[in-house]
Tab-separated table of C-alpha atoms in Angstrom:
chain	number	residue	atom	x	y	z
R	1	MET	CA	-24.575	-35.289	4.793
R	2	ILE	CA	-27.037	-34.882	2.004
R	3	LEU	CA	-30.672	-36.163	2.388
R	4	THR	CA	-32.954	-36.664	-0.494
R	5	ALA	CA	-36.492	-37.939	-0.853
R	6	GLN	CA	-39.077	-38.100	-3.604
R	7	ARG	CA	-40.654	-34.869	-2.495
R	8	MET	CA	-40.176	-32.145	0.215
R	9	ILE	CA	-42.965	-30.215	1.887
R	10	THR	CA	-41.510	-26.942	3.216
R	11	GLY	CA	-44.051	-26.282	5.842
R	12	ASP	CA	-45.310	-22.870	4.533
R	13	GLY	CA	-48.689	-24.454	3.569
R	14	THR	CA	-48.093	-24.360	-0.280
R	15	ALA	CA	-44.663	-25.530	-1.425
R	16	ILE	CA	-43.955	-28.911	-2.529
R	17	LEU	CA	-40.439	-29.430	-3.930
R	18	GLU	CA	-39.773	-32.316	-6.400
R	19	ASN	CA	-36.298	-33.814	-7.048
R	20	GLN	CA	-34.519	-31.699	-4.530
R	21	ALA	CA	-32.155	-32.493	-1.674
R	22	VAL	CA	-30.930	-31.064	1.618
R	23	LEU	CA	-27.389	-30.446	2.529
R	24	VAL	CA	-26.985	-30.600	6.394
R	25	ARG	CA	-23.925	-29.272	8.086
R	26	GLU	CA	-23.294	-28.653	11.758
R	27	GLY	CA	-26.940	-29.329	12.489
R	28	ARG	CA	-28.252	-26.778	10.094
R	29	ILE	CA	-29.909	-26.833	6.623
R	30	ALA	CA	-26.881	-25.579	4.682
R	31	ARG	CA	-28.480	-25.617	1.152
R	32	ILE	CA	-31.498	-27.038	-0.724
R	33	ALA	CA	-30.895	-27.731	-4.378
R	34	PRO	CA	-31.078	-30.670	-6.783
R	35	LEU	CA	-29.330	-33.781	-5.738
R	36	ALA	CA	-26.919	-33.750	-8.706
R	37	VAL	CA	-25.801	-30.145	-7.798
R	38	LEU	CA	-25.205	-30.939	-4.193
R	39	GLU	CA	-23.280	-34.022	-4.985
R	40	ALA	CA	-21.103	-32.120	-7.572
R	41	GLU	CA	-20.355	-29.331	-4.952
R	42	ASN	CA	-19.859	-31.794	-1.987
R	43	ALA	CA	-18.316	-34.875	-3.267
R	44	ASP	CA	-17.137	-36.037	0.131
R	45	GLU	CA	-20.602	-35.821	1.789
R	46	PRO	CA	-22.486	-39.061	2.315
R	47	VAL	CA	-25.916	-39.340	0.597
R	48	VAL	CA	-28.914	-40.768	2.375
R	49	SER	CA	-31.819	-41.470	-0.012
R	50	PHE	CA	-35.392	-42.161	0.993
R	51	GLU	CA	-37.357	-43.699	-1.751
R	52	ASP	CA	-41.045	-42.989	-2.165
R	53	CYS	CA	-40.890	-40.756	0.897
R	54	THR	CA	-41.603	-37.246	1.852
R	55	LEU	CA	-39.163	-34.908	3.757
R	56	LEU	CA	-40.688	-32.119	5.846
R	57	PRO	CA	-39.933	-30.082	9.009
R	58	GLY	CA	-40.148	-31.956	12.319
R	59	LEU	CA	-43.632	-31.566	13.852
R	60	ILE	CA	-44.279	-29.313	16.746
R	61	ASP	CA	-46.498	-30.163	19.682
R	62	MET	CA	-47.681	-27.170	21.554
R	63	HIS	CA	-49.272	-28.860	24.482
R	64	VAL	CA	-47.736	-31.791	26.418
R	65	HIS	CA	-47.185	-32.668	29.920
R	66	LEU	CA	-44.043	-34.693	30.332
R	67	GLY	CA	-44.587	-35.220	34.004
R	68	ASN	CA	-48.152	-36.597	33.782
R	69	TRP	CA	-49.243	-38.254	36.814
R	70	GLY	CA	-50.762	-41.208	34.946
R	71	ASN	CA	-47.319	-42.218	33.652
R	72	ARG	CA	-45.841	-42.729	37.137
R	73	PRO	CA	-46.047	-45.790	39.456
R	74	GLY	CA	-48.559	-45.550	42.391
R	75	ASP	CA	-46.498	-47.008	45.026
R	76	TYR	CA	-43.396	-46.011	47.112
R	77	ARG	CA	-41.378	-45.552	43.817
R	78	ASN	CA	-43.517	-42.352	42.995
R	79	ASN	CA	-40.973	-39.821	44.035
R	80	ASP	CA	-39.265	-36.775	42.545
R	81	TYR	CA	-36.416	-38.998	41.217
R	82	MET	CA	-38.834	-41.298	39.496
R	83	HIS	CA	-40.672	-38.311	38.222
R	84	ALA	CA	-37.606	-37.052	36.286
R	85	TYR	CA	-36.880	-40.492	34.857
R	86	VAL	CA	-40.436	-40.777	33.502
R	87	ALA	CA	-40.180	-37.220	32.090
R	88	ALA	CA	-37.063	-38.063	30.228
R	89	SER	CA	-38.618	-41.222	28.726
R	90	ASN	CA	-41.648	-39.223	27.768
R	91	ALA	CA	-39.500	-36.621	26.035
R	92	ARG	CA	-37.605	-39.299	23.983
R	93	SER	CA	-41.039	-40.937	23.076
R	94	VAL	CA	-42.230	-37.995	21.136
R	95	LEU	CA	-39.487	-38.323	18.531
R	96	LYS	CA	-40.955	-41.611	17.144
R	97	ASN	CA	-43.937	-39.702	16.017
R	98	GLY	CA	-41.830	-37.058	14.108
R	99	VAL	CA	-42.107	-34.418	16.804
R	100	THR	CA	-38.905	-32.469	17.270
R	101	THR	CA	-40.228	-29.473	19.462
R	102	ILE	CA	-42.570	-29.455	22.279
R	103	ARG	CA	-44.076	-26.968	24.632
R	104	ASP	CA	-44.517	-28.541	28.022
R	105	ALA	CA	-47.765	-26.872	29.211
R	106	SER	CA	-47.095	-27.209	32.940
R	107	THR	CA	-45.083	-29.730	34.893
R	108	LYS	CA	-44.161	-29.559	38.517
R	109	ASN	CA	-41.390	-27.540	40.025
R	110	ARG	CA	-38.598	-26.915	37.517
R	111	MET	CA	-38.566	-30.438	36.228
R	112	THR	CA	-38.826	-29.801	32.495
R	113	ALA	CA	-36.566	-26.805	32.749
R	114	SER	CA	-34.020	-28.872	34.547
R	115	LEU	CA	-34.295	-31.742	31.910
R	116	ARG	CA	-33.932	-29.089	29.236
R	117	ASP	CA	-30.743	-27.719	30.746
R	118	ALA	CA	-29.277	-31.236	31.432
R	119	ALA	CA	-29.831	-32.110	27.841
R	120	GLN	CA	-28.102	-28.958	26.678
R	121	ASN	CA	-25.188	-29.777	28.929
R	122	GLY	CA	-24.990	-33.431	27.559
R	123	TRP	CA	-25.969	-34.949	30.964
R	124	VAL	CA	-28.923	-36.929	29.543
R	125	GLN	CA	-28.038	-39.370	26.935
R	126	GLY	CA	-29.793	-39.777	23.550
R	127	PRO	CA	-31.526	-37.141	21.368
R	128	LEU	CA	-34.344	-35.261	22.958
R	129	PRO	CA	-36.798	-32.754	21.427
R	130	ARG	CA	-36.412	-29.019	21.808
R	131	MET	CA	-38.260	-28.211	24.840
R	132	ILE	CA	-40.226	-24.958	25.802
R	133	THR	CA	-41.236	-24.918	29.384
R	134	CYS	CA	-44.133	-23.418	31.178
R	135	GLY	CA	-43.249	-24.558	34.806
R	136	ASN	CA	-46.088	-24.858	37.404
R	137	GLY	CA	-49.506	-24.319	36.057
R	138	LEU	CA	-51.274	-21.485	37.985
R	139	CYS	CA	-54.820	-22.015	39.186
R	140	MET	CA	-57.119	-20.365	41.745
R	141	THR	CA	-57.580	-22.131	45.172
R	142	GLY	CA	-59.850	-25.072	44.398
R	143	GLY	CA	-59.906	-24.272	40.660
R	144	HIS	CA	-59.158	-26.678	37.710
R	145	GLY	CA	-55.767	-28.155	38.140
R	146	SER	CA	-55.915	-28.254	41.949
R	147	GLU	CA	-57.672	-31.623	41.845
R	148	ILE	CA	-54.771	-33.244	39.951
R	149	PRO	CA	-51.742	-34.240	41.960
R	150	ASP	CA	-48.995	-31.769	40.781
R	151	GLY	CA	-51.581	-30.362	38.352
R	152	GLY	CA	-51.501	-26.804	39.409
R	153	GLU	CA	-50.137	-24.241	41.917
R	154	GLU	CA	-52.972	-22.508	43.757
R	155	VAL	CA	-52.591	-18.722	43.817
R	156	ASP	CA	-55.167	-15.991	44.460
R	157	GLY	CA	-55.085	-12.253	43.817
R	158	PRO	CA	-53.141	-10.232	41.378
R	159	TRP	CA	-49.950	-9.824	43.458
R	160	ALA	CA	-49.780	-13.533	44.366
R	161	ILE	CA	-50.173	-14.452	40.738
R	162	ARG	CA	-47.264	-12.067	39.881
R	163	GLN	CA	-45.101	-13.505	42.548
R	164	ALA	CA	-45.814	-17.047	41.290
R	165	ILE	CA	-44.909	-15.987	37.757
R	166	ARG	CA	-41.672	-14.352	38.855
R	167	ARG	CA	-40.778	-17.505	40.717
R	168	ASN	CA	-41.385	-19.700	37.591
R	169	PHE	CA	-39.249	-17.397	35.567
R	170	LYS	CA	-36.496	-17.494	38.198
R	171	ASN	CA	-36.718	-21.251	38.008
R	172	GLY	CA	-35.845	-21.235	34.353
R	173	CYS	CA	-39.241	-21.432	32.672
R	174	ASP	CA	-39.865	-19.981	29.098
R	175	TRP	CA	-43.632	-19.490	29.150
R	176	ILE	CA	-46.246	-19.206	31.930
R	177	LYS	CA	-49.449	-21.384	32.022
R	178	VAL	CA	-52.605	-20.332	33.738
R	179	LEU	CA	-55.769	-22.460	34.149
R	180	THR	CA	-59.186	-20.659	34.505
R	181	SER	CA	-62.064	-22.936	33.601
R	182	SER	CA	-63.267	-26.558	33.856
R	183	ARG	CA	-66.603	-28.102	32.583
R	184	ALA	CA	-68.794	-25.425	34.202
R	185	HIS	CA	-69.442	-22.275	32.305
R	186	ILE	CA	-68.290	-20.259	35.344
R	187	PRO	CA	-65.029	-18.171	35.343
R	188	GLU	CA	-62.444	-19.071	37.961
R	189	PHE	CA	-59.759	-16.258	37.952
R	190	THR	CA	-61.148	-12.775	37.907
R	191	GLN	CA	-60.522	-10.281	35.112
R	192	GLU	CA	-58.138	-8.416	37.372
R	193	GLU	CA	-56.190	-11.571	38.102
R	194	LEU	CA	-56.026	-12.564	34.425
R	195	ASP	CA	-54.937	-8.945	33.364
R	196	ALA	CA	-52.182	-9.041	36.025
R	197	ALA	CA	-50.868	-12.390	34.811
R	198	VAL	CA	-50.608	-11.152	31.121
R	199	ASP	CA	-49.021	-7.861	32.174
R	200	GLU	CA	-46.380	-9.568	34.376
R	201	CYS	CA	-45.397	-11.782	31.364
R	202	HIS	CA	-45.550	-9.075	28.631
R	203	ARG	CA	-43.697	-6.458	30.576
R	204	ARG	CA	-40.939	-9.038	30.922
R	205	GLY	CA	-41.014	-9.811	27.255
R	206	ARG	CA	-42.279	-13.267	27.898
R	207	LYS	CA	-45.421	-15.210	26.625
R	208	ILE	CA	-48.343	-16.754	28.528
R	209	ALA	CA	-50.766	-19.521	27.772
R	210	VAL	CA	-54.206	-20.166	29.264
R	211	HIS	CA	-56.384	-23.277	29.703
R	212	SER	CA	-59.928	-22.002	28.803
R	213	GLY	CA	-62.640	-23.995	27.200
R	214	VAL	CA	-66.023	-22.114	27.744
R	215	ILE	CA	-67.360	-18.907	26.141
R	216	PRO	CA	-67.316	-16.637	29.273
R	217	THR	CA	-63.699	-17.440	30.175
R	218	ILE	CA	-62.453	-17.466	26.629
R	219	GLN	CA	-63.783	-13.802	26.305
R	220	MET	CA	-62.048	-12.759	29.511
R	221	CYS	CA	-58.777	-14.330	28.181
R	222	ILE	CA	-59.005	-12.535	24.958
R	223	ASP	CA	-59.647	-9.306	26.711
R	224	ALA	CA	-56.634	-9.936	28.857
R	225	GLY	CA	-54.378	-10.718	25.773
R	226	PHE	CA	-53.152	-14.197	26.411
R	227	ASP	CA	-50.660	-15.244	23.783
R	228	THR	CA	-52.281	-18.683	23.338
R	229	ILE	CA	-55.728	-20.050	24.332
R	230	GLU	CA	-55.537	-23.727	24.998
R	231	HIS	CA	-58.518	-25.855	24.121
R	232	GLY	CA	-60.999	-23.064	23.394
R	233	THR	CA	-63.538	-25.870	23.074
R	234	TYR	CA	-66.754	-23.794	22.791
R	235	MET	CA	-65.137	-20.698	21.157
R	236	THR	CA	-67.388	-18.612	18.902
R	237	VAL	CA	-66.478	-17.370	15.424
R	238	GLU	CA	-66.659	-13.808	16.744
R	239	GLN	CA	-64.159	-14.633	19.437
R	240	ALA	CA	-61.882	-16.298	16.876
R	241	ARG	CA	-62.022	-12.990	14.787
R	242	GLN	CA	-61.128	-11.048	17.941
R	243	MET	CA	-58.130	-13.251	18.455
R	244	LYS	CA	-56.902	-12.932	14.939
R	245	GLU	CA	-57.269	-9.094	15.208
R	246	LYS	CA	-55.212	-9.165	18.560
R	247	GLY	CA	-52.539	-11.484	17.184
R	248	LEU	CA	-53.585	-14.327	19.651
R	249	ALA	CA	-53.247	-18.034	18.767
R	250	TRP	CA	-55.438	-21.004	19.399
R	251	VAL	CA	-54.270	-24.524	20.312
R	252	PRO	CA	-57.497	-26.624	20.063
R	253	THR	CA	-56.298	-30.049	21.416
R	254	ILE	CA	-58.942	-32.082	19.571
R	255	THR	CA	-57.276	-35.426	20.369
R	256	PRO	CA	-57.743	-35.842	24.114
R	257	TYR	CA	-61.453	-34.824	24.098
R	258	THR	CA	-62.307	-37.073	21.236
R	259	ARG	CA	-60.390	-40.027	22.873
R	260	SER	CA	-62.037	-39.505	26.204
R	261	ALA	CA	-65.484	-39.406	24.653
R	262	ARG	CA	-64.943	-42.723	22.950
R	263	ARG	CA	-63.397	-44.236	26.084
R	264	MET	CA	-66.285	-42.945	28.420
R	265	GLU	CA	-68.925	-44.312	25.851
R	266	GLU	CA	-67.375	-47.768	26.232
R	267	ARG	CA	-67.077	-47.441	30.008
R	268	CYS	CA	-70.687	-46.417	30.396
R	269	LYS	CA	-71.836	-49.626	28.678
R	270	SER	CA	-70.541	-51.647	31.605
R	271	GLN	CA	-70.489	-49.106	34.401
R	272	PRO	CA	-73.455	-46.627	33.804
R	273	THR	CA	-72.760	-44.696	37.096
R	274	PRO	CA	-74.005	-41.040	37.408
R	275	ALA	CA	-70.315	-39.824	37.349
R	276	ASN	CA	-69.523	-41.874	34.328
R	277	LEU	CA	-72.567	-40.684	32.426
R	278	ALA	CA	-71.842	-36.969	33.274
R	279	ALA	CA	-68.240	-37.347	32.075
R	280	CYS	CA	-69.475	-39.076	28.882
R	281	ARG	CA	-71.895	-36.170	28.126
R	282	ALA	CA	-69.283	-33.619	28.825
R	283	TYR	CA	-66.588	-35.195	26.628
R	284	THR	CA	-69.114	-36.118	23.867
R	285	ALA	CA	-70.330	-32.482	23.812
R	286	ALA	CA	-66.766	-31.252	23.634
R	287	ALA	CA	-65.807	-33.555	20.800
R	288	GLU	CA	-68.936	-32.538	18.799
R	289	ALA	CA	-68.159	-28.925	19.347
R	290	TYR	CA	-64.738	-29.403	17.660
R	291	LYS	CA	-66.234	-31.392	14.752
R	292	GLU	CA	-68.853	-28.881	14.164
R	293	ASN	CA	-66.967	-25.686	14.522
R	294	PHE	CA	-63.262	-26.248	13.851
R	295	LYS	CA	-63.425	-25.290	10.084
R	296	LYS	CA	-65.552	-22.202	10.776
R	297	LEU	CA	-63.089	-21.002	13.372
R	298	PHE	CA	-60.011	-21.905	11.275
R	299	ASP	CA	-61.457	-19.888	8.297
R	300	THR	CA	-61.415	-16.605	10.453
R	301	GLY	CA	-57.644	-16.630	9.933
R	302	VAL	CA	-56.912	-17.136	13.695
R	303	LEU	CA	-53.376	-18.597	13.940
R	304	VAL	CA	-53.821	-22.227	14.926
R	305	GLY	CA	-51.129	-24.557	16.480
R	306	ALA	CA	-51.286	-28.359	17.044
R	307	GLY	CA	-51.383	-29.674	20.642
R	308	THR	CA	-52.094	-33.243	21.909
R	309	ASP	CA	-52.445	-32.479	25.721
R	310	LEU	CA	-52.790	-35.625	27.870
R	311	SER	CA	-52.034	-38.132	25.134
R	312	LEU	CA	-48.723	-39.135	26.734
R	313	ASP	CA	-50.849	-41.105	29.058
R	314	GLU	CA	-51.907	-43.177	26.113
R	315	GLY	CA	-48.259	-44.316	25.705
R	316	ASP	CA	-47.864	-43.045	22.112
R	317	GLY	CA	-46.070	-39.887	22.711
R	318	ALA	CA	-47.554	-36.615	21.406
R	319	PRO	CA	-49.392	-37.981	18.324
R	320	VAL	CA	-49.432	-34.713	16.329
R	321	ALA	CA	-50.092	-36.583	13.133
R	322	GLY	CA	-53.426	-37.924	14.610
R	323	GLU	CA	-54.350	-34.312	15.736
R	324	LEU	CA	-53.694	-32.926	12.183
R	325	ALA	CA	-55.806	-35.780	10.783
R	326	TYR	CA	-58.743	-34.791	12.881
R	327	MET	CA	-58.293	-31.221	11.360
R	328	VAL	CA	-58.256	-32.457	7.918
R	329	ALA	CA	-61.395	-34.668	8.612
R	330	TYR	CA	-63.034	-31.537	9.825
R	331	GLY	CA	-62.445	-29.550	6.649
R	332	ILE	CA	-58.982	-28.168	6.102
R	333	THR	CA	-56.553	-29.428	3.632
R	334	PRO	CA	-53.550	-31.639	4.263
R	335	MET	CA	-51.129	-28.802	3.308
R	336	GLN	CA	-52.904	-26.447	5.731
R	337	ALA	CA	-52.707	-28.984	8.466
R	338	MET	CA	-48.982	-29.560	8.043
R	339	GLN	CA	-48.494	-25.803	8.258
R	340	VAL	CA	-50.411	-25.890	11.518
R	341	GLY	CA	-48.119	-28.664	12.751
R	342	THR	CA	-44.822	-27.090	11.702
R	343	SER	CA	-44.257	-23.375	10.883
R	344	ASN	CA	-47.391	-22.240	12.778
R	345	GLY	CA	-46.112	-23.688	15.991
R	346	ALA	CA	-42.671	-22.145	15.439
R	347	ARG	CA	-44.254	-18.670	14.905
R	348	ILE	CA	-46.462	-18.949	18.041
R	349	LEU	CA	-43.256	-20.068	20.041
R	350	GLY	CA	-41.066	-17.271	18.598
R	351	LEU	CA	-38.935	-20.010	16.940
R	352	GLN	CA	-39.359	-19.145	13.302
R	353	GLU	CA	-35.771	-18.217	12.918
R	354	GLU	CA	-34.745	-21.533	14.236
R	355	THR	CA	-37.166	-24.288	13.115
R	356	GLY	CA	-40.532	-25.012	11.558
R	357	LEU	CA	-39.746	-24.749	7.809
R	358	LEU	CA	-37.393	-26.449	5.240
R	359	LYS	CA	-35.279	-23.254	4.856
R	360	GLU	CA	-31.667	-22.648	4.531
R	361	GLY	CA	-30.038	-21.600	7.842
R	362	LEU	CA	-32.714	-23.086	10.147
R	363	ALA	CA	-32.120	-26.183	12.279
R	364	ALA	CA	-32.123	-29.580	10.593
R	365	ASP	CA	-35.055	-30.896	12.584
R	366	LEU	CA	-36.455	-33.168	9.903
R	367	LEU	CA	-39.188	-35.649	9.489
R	368	ILE	CA	-39.226	-38.295	6.647
R	369	VAL	CA	-42.429	-40.261	6.239
R	370	ARG	CA	-43.480	-42.918	3.747
R	371	GLY	CA	-45.831	-41.857	0.943
R	372	ASP	CA	-47.280	-38.398	0.353
R	373	PRO	CA	-49.069	-36.632	3.233
R	374	SER	CA	-50.158	-33.781	0.859
R	375	GLN	CA	-52.445	-36.317	-0.614
R	376	ARG	CA	-53.162	-38.550	2.280
R	377	ILE	CA	-52.608	-36.826	5.767
R	378	GLU	CA	-52.384	-40.349	7.424
R	379	ALA	CA	-48.986	-40.705	5.931
R	380	LEU	CA	-47.680	-38.321	8.486
R	381	ALA	CA	-47.895	-41.215	10.994
R	382	GLU	CA	-45.800	-43.536	8.809
R	383	VAL	CA	-42.463	-42.383	10.127
R	384	GLU	CA	-39.416	-43.594	8.299
R	385	ALA	CA	-36.720	-41.299	9.980
R	386	VAL	CA	-36.421	-38.337	12.252
R	387	TYR	CA	-33.459	-35.955	12.559
R	388	ARG	CA	-32.979	-33.584	15.406
R	389	ASP	CA	-30.330	-30.824	14.727
R	390	GLY	CA	-29.011	-33.012	11.925
R	391	VAL	CA	-28.590	-36.153	14.170
R	392	ARG	CA	-30.696	-39.187	13.284
R	393	ALA	CA	-32.919	-39.777	16.284
R	394	ILE	CA	-35.247	-42.422	14.749
């Protein structure tokens, strides 16, 4: 199969190819060359042409929760079987937004790993995104995550944390996710516990992510050496510089905080309860922190990935295009944003030899959108087609 569009964006942050086409064979990008050349060399291959469209790598969402509680029924049907069906539906839903790879940043008890394995064995019908799994999120007793049903596994002490990590790896998880802060600027896990979590993963050759939003815990997580800091809402420029020096990555998740701020503002108009007003202040402060600081932090050179967090609850399936649009609104270029949403994610996940770029030999995980997102980032949301391993999914 030969795919051609008016332009192609490679995902490296700079390259735009005009009048080129992609030859797809056995799910891989076999060659990139002018259409006439590919047609002459491959006369039997069908040609699929997308007029006034842009072809680019499939997007990567670094932070989703396929088994979100909010997506499940609240009655007797809420059981482990229903949990799995909902997760499969959520996984399919991300494809319509051009997302071909996701990292599930914690879902209960082997569920995402089992879904991934079932898909690889052909036991789940229909195309699904590539799934990187974190297993159970690990929090301290009473810490952030423990208040959400299935949100976190409570563990305390370095050896209990090591045991939980080993259990997650035994259960087929790729990464580990730790949670160590909520709205209060008070650390949850101790430095000893955080250090143990990172050591247990790194000595096994695995990576580890951490939910951390406030300055004291962000610093503890930098010192421990977590591979990604999720949210980092109030991160300082100096902390971002430290992350760059240590090779750590940042997944800011602007979308859920900004959406929640707007939602709480509306709710407080009709229900100005103390709890609602406190939540509104917290989310508004977080949204403003991203707006004010994102460009300053980005300019330090820290590696940034795109994650949408709890947005599956909104029913629109990992809207990475919207997350990248916020980044552009806050000061970076559309080309930089698309690099964040494609090749940066692949680098962070260790998948740069598999996906994230339009490059010969990589998987044919492809997104075709109407218009030119290098000029108007909103075009990323105008999906025309999506291919996963060379198979059309949308």
